[in-house]
């Protein structure tokens, strides 16, 4: 067997980060936590490097870690735009990047994919890991369409719920997955699926109109690929992030027993339903942002981050999250996909949302 893989974890105290440490601990002959980056919390373990967001020279130290000659794999799992710089630095240093932070590919997909060597990015998002697995051994020309599954979040199954009145506590109750607050609220608005649609379009180099979304409340089918001959492949399993995390670390191997097998005999029915785009317009909004291109996906991402924060702070209603993002996309006039353009679009969108919060005030 090859030598142990040294892993740097950005976001080591988060939901993905802690599950990654669990995988590393269970396969000590294969992996080692080389360095950990966190916000304010302290991880309950030692590593060669521990970098916290309040530390002096935080950003430079993170770049030093992700480009360190002994690091093999960088797990990117700090939510939002702040992961872009370290991801680009790791890719330029020819590291393997296990990417959980979908926002990086949404805001700067062209730049990130242009920087990444072949197979440098290993998806950690369960849907993209599923598609990745379905595509092994297949040619790009054989693919007709990618189909992302969505649990529907906490409100899909309750059409009588008035989305104007949803509280932060209700939005944080995901029916299937236990995740950090930002991605949980994104799952409730379905913006998470919109971000994933752009992530899939970038990762698998297909136009967004060949990426679909289907609601699958059981979250057992993690996504599907349809092929030109009418056949389709899906990847199935219990919802457990340690599977895609382990695969991103061990690829092309699979880790024996990383998650318990699924009891398929006991599953009963698996449902697939169309998404109601009128009630949950976020996916179509994301599709349009990707089609418009330029800085629009970056605006979508940054406006959404700010709108989610405003909702969490009690400043705007749940239903206003997507409305304020839509308003930002309509008002945005910039173009270009170079790093400066993306950062300008990101900054502009944040300022725009902050300036609009008064109008949307609950
Ligand atoms: N959770 C999932 O199952 C899941 C699934 C698919 C994709 N994702 C994606 O993975 C990413 C991480 O999600 P998560 O659910 O793991 O998030 P989370 O539980 O909120 O954890 C966030 C992590 O990032 C750290 N962090 C936050 N702000 C920071 C800053 N300014 N500087 C340095 N570190 C900072 C946090 O540190 P502190 O603990 O110190 O605050 C924590 O370690 C997101 O982009 C999400 O969309 C998550």
CSV table of C-alpha atoms and ligand atoms in Angstrom, one decimal:
chain,number,residue,atom,x,y,z
A,1,UNK,CA,0.0,0.0,0.0
A,2,UNK,CA,1.1,3.6,-0.7
A,3,UNK,CA,2.2,5.8,2.2
A,4,UNK,CA,-0.3,7.5,4.5
A,5,UNK,CA,-2.1,10.5,3.0
A,6,UNK,CA,-1.6,13.8,4.9
A,7,UNK,CA,-4.9,15.7,5.0
A,8,UNK,CA,-5.5,19.4,5.8
A,9,UNK,CA,-9.0,20.1,7.0
A,10,UNK,CA,-10.5,23.5,6.5
A,11,UNK,CA,-13.5,23.7,8.8
A,12,UNK,CA,-12.4,20.9,11.2
A,13,UNK,CA,-15.0,21.7,13.9
A,14,UNK,CA,-17.9,21.7,11.5
A,15,UNK,CA,-20.3,19.0,10.5
A,16,UNK,CA,-18.3,17.8,7.5
A,17,UNK,CA,-14.9,18.4,9.3
A,18,UNK,CA,-15.9,16.3,12.3
A,19,UNK,CA,-17.1,13.5,10.1
A,20,UNK,CA,-13.8,13.7,8.1
A,21,UNK,CA,-11.9,13.3,11.4
A,22,UNK,CA,-13.9,10.3,12.2
A,23,UNK,CA,-13.0,8.7,8.9
A,24,UNK,CA,-9.3,9.6,9.4
A,25,UNK,CA,-9.4,8.1,12.9
A,26,UNK,CA,-10.9,4.8,11.7
A,27,UNK,CA,-8.3,4.3,9.0
A,28,UNK,CA,-5.1,5.4,10.7
A,29,UNK,CA,-2.9,3.3,8.4
A,30,UNK,CA,-4.2,5.3,5.4
A,31,UNK,CA,-4.8,8.8,6.6
A,32,UNK,CA,-3.4,11.4,9.0
A,33,UNK,CA,-4.8,14.8,10.0
A,34,UNK,CA,-1.9,17.0,9.2
A,35,UNK,CA,-3.4,20.4,9.8
A,36,UNK,CA,-6.7,21.8,11.0
A,37,UNK,CA,-8.4,25.2,10.3
A,38,UNK,CA,-11.4,26.5,12.3
A,39,UNK,CA,-13.3,29.6,13.1
A,40,UNK,CA,-13.5,30.2,16.8
A,41,UNK,CA,-14.0,26.7,18.2
A,42,UNK,CA,-11.1,24.5,19.2
A,43,UNK,CA,-11.1,20.9,17.9
A,44,UNK,CA,-10.9,18.2,20.5
A,45,UNK,CA,-7.6,16.8,19.1
A,46,UNK,CA,-4.1,17.6,18.2
A,47,UNK,CA,-2.6,18.1,14.8
A,48,UNK,CA,0.7,19.4,13.5
A,49,UNK,CA,-1.0,22.7,12.6
A,50,UNK,CA,-4.0,24.4,14.2
A,51,UNK,CA,-5.0,27.7,12.7
A,52,UNK,CA,-8.0,29.7,13.9
A,53,UNK,CA,-9.7,32.6,12.2
A,54,UNK,CA,-8.6,35.1,14.9
A,55,UNK,CA,-4.9,34.2,14.6
A,56,UNK,CA,-2.5,36.8,13.2
A,57,UNK,CA,-1.8,36.3,9.5
A,58,UNK,CA,-4.7,33.8,9.4
A,59,UNK,CA,-5.0,33.9,5.6
A,60,UNK,CA,-1.3,33.5,4.9
A,61,UNK,CA,-1.0,30.7,7.3
A,62,UNK,CA,-3.9,28.8,5.7
A,63,UNK,CA,-2.2,29.2,2.3
A,64,UNK,CA,1.0,27.9,3.8
A,65,UNK,CA,-0.8,24.9,5.2
A,66,UNK,CA,-2.7,24.0,2.0
A,67,UNK,CA,0.5,24.3,-0.1
A,68,UNK,CA,2.7,22.5,2.4
A,69,UNK,CA,4.9,20.0,0.5
A,70,UNK,CA,3.8,17.2,2.9
A,71,UNK,CA,0.0,17.8,2.4
A,72,UNK,CA,-1.6,15.4,-0.1
A,73,UNK,CA,-5.3,16.2,0.2
A,74,UNK,CA,-7.0,19.4,1.3
A,75,UNK,CA,-10.6,19.0,2.5
A,76,UNK,CA,-12.4,22.4,1.9
A,77,UNK,CA,-15.4,22.6,4.3
A,78,UNK,CA,-15.6,26.2,5.5
A,79,UNK,CA,-18.9,27.5,4.2
A,80,UNK,CA,-19.0,30.3,1.7
A,81,UNK,CA,-16.8,32.6,-0.3
A,82,UNK,CA,-13.9,32.6,2.1
A,83,UNK,CA,-12.9,29.1,0.9
A,84,UNK,CA,-12.1,30.4,-2.6
A,85,UNK,CA,-8.6,31.7,-1.9
A,86,UNK,CA,-7.4,28.5,-0.2
A,87,UNK,CA,-9.0,26.3,-2.8
A,88,UNK,CA,-7.2,28.1,-5.6
A,89,UNK,CA,-3.9,28.0,-3.7
A,90,UNK,CA,-4.2,24.2,-3.1
A,91,UNK,CA,-5.0,23.5,-6.8
A,92,UNK,CA,-2.1,25.7,-8.0
A,93,UNK,CA,0.1,23.6,-5.7
A,94,UNK,CA,-1.2,20.4,-7.4
A,95,UNK,CA,-3.0,19.1,-4.3
A,96,UNK,CA,-6.0,16.9,-4.4
A,97,UNK,CA,-9.0,18.9,-3.2
A,98,UNK,CA,-11.9,17.1,-1.5
A,99,UNK,CA,-14.5,19.8,-2.1
A,100,UNK,CA,-17.5,20.2,0.3
A,101,UNK,CA,-17.9,23.9,-0.1
A,102,UNK,CA,-20.0,24.1,-3.2
A,103,UNK,CA,-20.1,27.9,-3.0
A,104,UNK,CA,-16.5,27.9,-4.4
A,105,UNK,CA,-17.6,26.4,-7.7
A,106,UNK,CA,-20.7,28.5,-7.8
A,107,UNK,CA,-19.0,31.9,-7.5
A,108,UNK,CA,-15.9,31.1,-9.5
A,109,UNK,CA,-16.4,27.8,-11.3
A,110,UNK,CA,-14.6,28.8,-14.6
A,111,UNK,CA,-11.6,30.0,-12.6
A,112,UNK,CA,-11.5,27.0,-10.3
A,113,UNK,CA,-12.0,24.4,-13.0
A,114,UNK,CA,-9.4,26.2,-15.2
A,115,UNK,CA,-6.9,26.0,-12.4
A,116,UNK,CA,-7.6,22.4,-11.5
A,117,UNK,CA,-5.7,19.6,-13.1
A,118,UNK,CA,-7.5,16.5,-14.3
A,119,UNK,CA,-9.1,14.6,-11.4
A,120,UNK,CA,-7.7,17.2,-8.9
A,121,UNK,CA,-11.2,17.9,-7.4
A,122,UNK,CA,-13.0,15.1,-5.7
A,123,UNK,CA,-16.6,16.0,-4.8
A,124,UNK,CA,-17.8,15.6,-1.2
A,125,UNK,CA,-21.3,16.9,-1.7
A,126,UNK,CA,-23.3,13.6,-1.7
A,127,UNK,CA,-25.1,14.3,-4.9
A,128,UNK,CA,-22.0,15.1,-6.8
A,129,UNK,CA,-20.2,12.2,-5.3
A,130,UNK,CA,-23.1,10.0,-6.6
A,131,UNK,CA,-22.8,11.5,-10.1
A,132,UNK,CA,-19.0,11.1,-10.0
A,133,UNK,CA,-19.4,7.4,-9.1
A,134,UNK,CA,-22.0,6.9,-11.9
A,135,UNK,CA,-19.6,8.4,-14.4
A,136,UNK,CA,-16.6,6.2,-13.7
A,137,UNK,CA,-15.9,4.3,-16.9
A,138,UNK,CA,-18.3,6.3,-19.0
A,139,UNK,CA,-17.5,8.8,-21.7
A,140,UNK,CA,-18.6,12.4,-21.6
A,141,UNK,CA,-20.4,11.9,-24.9
A,142,UNK,CA,-22.6,9.1,-23.5
A,143,UNK,CA,-24.3,11.4,-20.9
A,144,UNK,CA,-27.7,12.8,-21.8
A,145,UNK,CA,-28.5,14.5,-18.5
A,146,UNK,CA,-27.6,14.6,-14.8
A,147,UNK,CA,-30.4,14.4,-12.3
A,148,UNK,CA,-29.8,15.7,-8.8
A,149,UNK,CA,-32.1,14.4,-6.1
A,150,UNK,CA,-33.5,16.8,-3.5
A,151,UNK,CA,-35.0,15.8,-0.2
A,152,UNK,CA,-37.3,18.8,-0.6
A,153,UNK,CA,-36.3,20.2,2.8
A,154,UNK,CA,-38.6,20.6,5.8
A,155,UNK,CA,-41.5,22.4,3.9
A,156,UNK,CA,-41.8,20.5,0.7
A,157,UNK,CA,-44.1,17.8,2.2
A,158,UNK,CA,-46.3,20.5,3.8
A,159,UNK,CA,-47.8,22.6,1.1
A,160,UNK,CA,-50.1,24.3,3.7
A,161,UNK,CA,-47.0,25.8,5.5
A,162,UNK,CA,-47.0,29.6,4.9
A,163,UNK,CA,-43.4,30.3,3.9
A,164,UNK,CA,-43.8,33.9,5.0
A,165,UNK,CA,-44.2,32.7,8.6
A,166,UNK,CA,-41.4,30.2,8.8
A,167,UNK,CA,-39.1,30.7,11.9
A,168,UNK,CA,-35.4,30.1,12.0
A,169,UNK,CA,-35.9,27.1,14.3
A,170,UNK,CA,-38.3,25.5,11.7
A,171,UNK,CA,-35.9,26.2,8.9
A,172,UNK,CA,-33.1,24.5,10.8
A,173,UNK,CA,-35.1,21.2,11.1
A,174,UNK,CA,-33.8,19.2,8.1
A,175,UNK,CA,-35.8,15.9,7.7
A,176,UNK,CA,-32.8,13.7,6.6
A,177,UNK,CA,-29.4,15.3,7.1
A,178,UNK,CA,-27.7,16.8,10.1
A,179,UNK,CA,-25.6,19.7,8.7
A,180,UNK,CA,-24.3,23.2,9.5
A,181,UNK,CA,-26.9,26.0,9.7
A,182,UNK,CA,-26.1,27.8,6.4
A,183,UNK,CA,-26.5,24.6,4.3
A,184,UNK,CA,-29.6,23.6,6.3
A,185,UNK,CA,-31.4,26.9,5.6
A,186,UNK,CA,-30.3,26.6,1.9
A,187,UNK,CA,-31.9,23.2,1.9
A,188,UNK,CA,-35.2,24.6,3.2
A,189,UNK,CA,-35.3,27.3,0.5
A,190,UNK,CA,-34.1,24.8,-2.1
A,191,UNK,CA,-31.3,27.3,-2.9
A,192,UNK,CA,-29.0,24.5,-1.9
A,193,UNK,CA,-30.2,22.6,-4.9
A,194,UNK,CA,-29.8,25.7,-7.1
A,195,UNK,CA,-26.2,26.0,-5.9
A,196,UNK,CA,-25.7,22.3,-6.5
A,197,UNK,CA,-27.0,22.6,-10.0
A,198,UNK,CA,-24.3,25.1,-10.8
A,199,UNK,CA,-21.8,23.0,-9.0
A,200,UNK,CA,-22.7,20.0,-11.2
A,201,UNK,CA,-22.6,22.0,-14.4
A,202,UNK,CA,-19.1,23.2,-13.5
A,203,UNK,CA,-17.7,19.9,-12.2
A,204,UNK,CA,-19.0,17.7,-15.0
A,205,UNK,CA,-18.7,20.2,-17.8
A,206,UNK,CA,-22.3,20.1,-19.0
A,207,UNK,CA,-24.7,23.0,-19.8
A,208,UNK,CA,-27.1,23.8,-17.0
A,209,UNK,CA,-30.1,22.8,-19.1
A,210,UNK,CA,-28.8,19.2,-19.0
A,211,UNK,CA,-28.9,19.2,-15.2
A,212,UNK,CA,-32.3,18.4,-13.7
A,213,UNK,CA,-33.7,18.2,-10.2
A,214,UNK,CA,-36.1,15.6,-8.8
A,215,UNK,CA,-37.6,15.5,-5.3
A,216,UNK,CA,-36.8,12.3,-3.5
A,217,UNK,CA,-37.9,12.6,0.1
A,218,UNK,CA,-36.2,9.4,1.4
A,219,UNK,CA,-32.6,10.7,0.4
A,220,UNK,CA,-31.5,7.1,-0.4
A,221,UNK,CA,-30.9,7.8,-4.2
A,222,UNK,CA,-28.1,10.4,-4.0
A,223,UNK,CA,-28.4,11.3,-7.7
A,224,UNK,CA,-28.7,9.8,-11.2
A,225,UNK,CA,-27.1,10.0,-14.6
A,226,UNK,CA,-29.1,9.4,-17.7
A,227,UNK,CA,-27.3,8.1,-20.8
A,228,UNK,CA,-27.9,8.7,-24.5
A,229,UNK,CA,-29.2,5.1,-25.0
A,230,UNK,CA,-32.0,5.7,-22.5
A,231,UNK,CA,-30.3,3.9,-19.6
A,232,UNK,CA,-29.7,5.5,-16.2
A,233,UNK,CA,-27.4,4.8,-13.3
A,234,UNK,CA,-28.0,5.9,-9.7
A,235,UNK,CA,-25.9,5.7,-6.5
A,236,UNK,CA,-27.8,4.7,-3.4
A,237,UNK,CA,-27.1,4.4,0.3
A,238,UNK,CA,-28.2,5.7,3.7
A,239,UNK,CA,-27.7,9.5,4.1
A,240,UNK,CA,-24.2,9.5,5.8
A,241,UNK,CA,-21.5,12.0,4.7
A,242,UNK,CA,-18.7,9.7,5.8
A,243,UNK,CA,-19.3,7.8,2.5
A,244,UNK,CA,-18.5,10.7,0.1
A,245,UNK,CA,-15.8,12.0,2.4
A,246,UNK,CA,-14.1,8.6,2.6
A,247,UNK,CA,-14.3,8.2,-1.2
A,248,UNK,CA,-12.8,11.6,-1.8
A,249,UNK,CA,-9.9,10.6,0.5
A,250,UNK,CA,-9.4,7.1,-0.7
A,251,UNK,CA,-10.2,7.3,-4.4
A,252,UNK,CA,-9.9,5.1,-6.4
A,253,UNK,CA,-10.3,2.7,-3.5
A,254,UNK,CA,-13.4,2.2,-1.4
A,255,UNK,CA,-13.0,2.0,2.4
A,256,UNK,CA,-14.4,-1.2,3.8
A,257,UNK,CA,-17.2,-0.5,6.3
A,258,UNK,CA,-16.9,3.3,6.2
A,259,UNK,CA,-20.7,3.3,6.6
A,260,UNK,CA,-23.1,0.5,7.5
A,261,UNK,CA,-24.7,-1.2,4.5
A,262,UNK,CA,-28.2,-0.1,3.6
A,263,UNK,CA,-31.1,-2.5,4.5
A,264,UNK,CA,-32.6,-2.5,1.0
A,265,UNK,CA,-35.1,-5.2,1.9
A,266,UNK,CA,-36.7,-3.0,4.5
A,267,UNK,CA,-36.8,0.3,2.5
A,268,UNK,CA,-40.3,0.0,1.2
A,269,UNK,CA,-41.0,2.5,-1.5
A,270,UNK,CA,-38.7,5.2,-3.0
A,271,UNK,CA,-40.5,8.2,-4.3
A,272,UNK,CA,-39.5,10.6,-7.0
A,273,UNK,CA,-41.6,13.8,-7.7
A,274,UNK,CA,-41.2,16.9,-9.8
A,275,UNK,CA,-40.1,20.1,-8.0
A,276,UNK,CA,-42.7,22.8,-7.6
A,277,UNK,CA,-40.8,25.8,-9.1
A,278,UNK,CA,-43.5,28.3,-8.2
A,279,UNK,CA,-43.3,27.6,-4.5
A,280,UNK,CA,-39.5,27.0,-4.6
A,281,UNK,CA,-38.1,29.3,-7.3
A,282,UNK,CA,-34.5,29.1,-6.2
A,283,UNK,CA,-33.5,26.3,-8.6
A,284,UNK,CA,-34.7,28.1,-11.7
A,285,UNK,CA,-33.1,31.3,-10.4
A,286,UNK,CA,-29.8,29.6,-10.1
A,287,UNK,CA,-30.2,28.1,-13.6
A,288,UNK,CA,-30.8,31.5,-15.1
A,289,UNK,CA,-27.8,33.0,-13.2
A,290,UNK,CA,-25.6,30.2,-14.7
A,291,UNK,CA,-27.0,30.8,-18.2
A,292,UNK,CA,-26.4,34.5,-17.9
A,293,UNK,CA,-22.9,33.7,-16.7
A,294,UNK,CA,-20.3,36.4,-16.0
A,295,UNK,CA,-20.5,37.5,-12.3
A,296,UNK,CA,-24.2,36.4,-12.0
A,297,UNK,CA,-23.4,33.1,-10.2
A,298,UNK,CA,-21.2,35.0,-7.8
A,299,UNK,CA,-24.0,37.4,-7.1
A,300,UNK,CA,-26.4,34.6,-6.5
A,301,UNK,CA,-24.0,33.0,-4.0
A,302,UNK,CA,-23.1,36.2,-2.1
A,303,UNK,CA,-26.6,37.6,-2.1
A,304,UNK,CA,-27.8,34.3,-0.7
A,305,UNK,CA,-25.2,34.2,2.0
A,306,UNK,CA,-26.1,37.7,3.2
A,307,UNK,CA,-29.9,37.0,2.9
A,308,UNK,CA,-29.5,33.8,5.0
A,309,UNK,CA,-27.6,35.8,7.6
A,310,UNK,CA,-30.3,38.5,7.6
A,311,UNK,CA,-33.0,35.8,8.1
A,312,UNK,CA,-31.0,34.2,10.9
A,313,UNK,CA,-30.7,37.6,12.6
A,314,UNK,CA,-34.5,38.0,12.4
A,315,UNK,CA,-34.2,40.9,9.9
A,316,UNK,CA,-36.1,39.4,7.0
A,317,UNK,CA,-38.7,36.7,6.4
A,318,UNK,CA,-37.8,33.2,5.2
A,319,UNK,CA,-39.7,33.8,1.9
A,320,UNK,CA,-37.7,37.0,1.4
A,321,UNK,CA,-34.3,35.1,1.1
A,322,UNK,CA,-34.9,34.1,-2.5
A,323,UNK,CA,-36.7,37.4,-3.3
A,324,UNK,CA,-33.8,39.5,-2.3
A,325,UNK,CA,-31.4,37.2,-4.3
A,326,UNK,CA,-33.6,37.6,-7.3
A,327,UNK,CA,-33.6,41.4,-6.9
A,328,UNK,CA,-29.8,41.4,-6.6
A,329,UNK,CA,-29.5,39.4,-9.9
A,330,UNK,CA,-31.8,41.8,-11.7
A,331,UNK,CA,-29.9,44.8,-10.5
A,332,UNK,CA,-26.4,43.5,-11.2
A,333,UNK,CA,-24.7,44.9,-14.3
A,334,UNK,CA,-21.2,43.5,-14.1
A,335,UNK,CA,-19.6,40.9,-16.4
A,336,UNK,CA,-16.4,38.9,-16.5
A,337,UNK,CA,-15.2,35.8,-14.8
A,338,UNK,CA,-11.6,36.7,-13.8
A,339,UNK,CA,-10.8,36.7,-10.1
A,340,UNK,CA,-11.2,40.4,-9.7
A,341,UNK,CA,-14.6,40.4,-11.5
A,342,UNK,CA,-15.8,37.6,-9.2
A,343,UNK,CA,-14.6,39.3,-6.1
A,344,UNK,CA,-16.2,42.6,-7.3
A,345,UNK,CA,-19.5,40.8,-8.0
A,346,UNK,CA,-19.3,39.2,-4.5
A,347,UNK,CA,-18.7,42.5,-2.8
A,348,UNK,CA,-21.4,44.3,-4.8
A,349,UNK,CA,-24.0,41.7,-4.0
A,350,UNK,CA,-23.3,41.8,-0.3
A,351,UNK,CA,-23.6,45.6,-0.2
A,352,UNK,CA,-26.8,45.4,-2.3
A,353,UNK,CA,-28.4,42.9,0.1
A,354,UNK,CA,-27.4,44.9,3.2
A,355,UNK,CA,-28.9,48.1,1.5
A,356,UNK,CA,-32.2,46.2,0.8
A,357,UNK,CA,-32.8,44.6,4.2
A,358,UNK,CA,-34.7,47.6,5.3
A,359,UNK,CA,-37.2,47.2,2.4
A,360,UNK,CA,-37.7,43.5,3.2
A,361,UNK,CA,-37.8,44.0,7.0
A,362,UNK,CA,-40.2,41.7,8.7
B,1,LIG,N1,-22.8,19.3,6.5
B,1,LIG,C1,-23.1,18.6,5.4
B,1,LIG,O1,-23.6,17.5,5.5
B,1,LIG,C2,-22.7,19.1,4.0
B,1,LIG,C3,-23.1,18.3,2.9
B,1,LIG,C4,-22.7,18.8,1.7
B,1,LIG,C5,-22.0,20.0,1.5
B,1,LIG,N2,-21.7,20.7,2.6
B,1,LIG,C6,-21.0,22.0,2.4
B,1,LIG,O2,-19.8,21.9,3.2
B,1,LIG,C7,-19.5,23.2,3.7
B,1,LIG,C8,-19.3,23.1,5.3
B,1,LIG,O3,-20.6,22.7,5.8
B,1,LIG,P1,-20.8,22.3,7.3
B,1,LIG,O4,-22.2,21.8,7.4
B,1,LIG,O5,-19.7,21.4,7.7
B,1,LIG,O6,-20.6,23.7,8.1
B,1,LIG,P2,-20.6,24.0,9.6
B,1,LIG,O7,-21.0,22.8,10.4
B,1,LIG,O8,-21.2,25.3,9.9
B,1,LIG,O9,-19.0,24.1,9.9
B,1,LIG,C9,-18.3,25.2,9.4
B,1,LIG,C10,-16.8,25.1,9.7
B,1,LIG,O10,-16.1,26.2,9.1
B,1,LIG,C11,-15.4,26.9,10.2
B,1,LIG,N3,-15.5,28.3,9.9
B,1,LIG,C12,-16.6,29.1,9.9
B,1,LIG,N4,-16.2,30.4,9.6
B,1,LIG,C13,-14.8,30.4,9.5
B,1,LIG,C14,-13.9,31.4,9.3
B,1,LIG,N5,-14.2,32.7,9.1
B,1,LIG,N6,-12.6,31.0,9.2
B,1,LIG,C15,-12.2,29.8,9.5
B,1,LIG,N7,-13.1,28.8,9.7
B,1,LIG,C16,-14.4,29.1,9.7
B,1,LIG,C17,-16.2,26.5,11.5
B,1,LIG,O11,-15.4,26.8,12.6
B,1,LIG,P3,-16.0,27.1,14.0
B,1,LIG,O12,-16.6,25.8,14.4
B,1,LIG,O13,-14.9,27.4,14.9
B,1,LIG,O14,-17.1,28.1,13.9
B,1,LIG,C18,-16.4,25.1,11.2
B,1,LIG,O15,-15.3,24.3,11.4
B,1,LIG,C19,-20.6,24.1,3.3
B,1,LIG,O16,-20.2,24.8,2.2
B,1,LIG,C20,-21.7,23.2,2.9
B,1,LIG,O17,-22.6,23.7,1.9
B,1,LIG,C21,-22.0,20.3,3.9
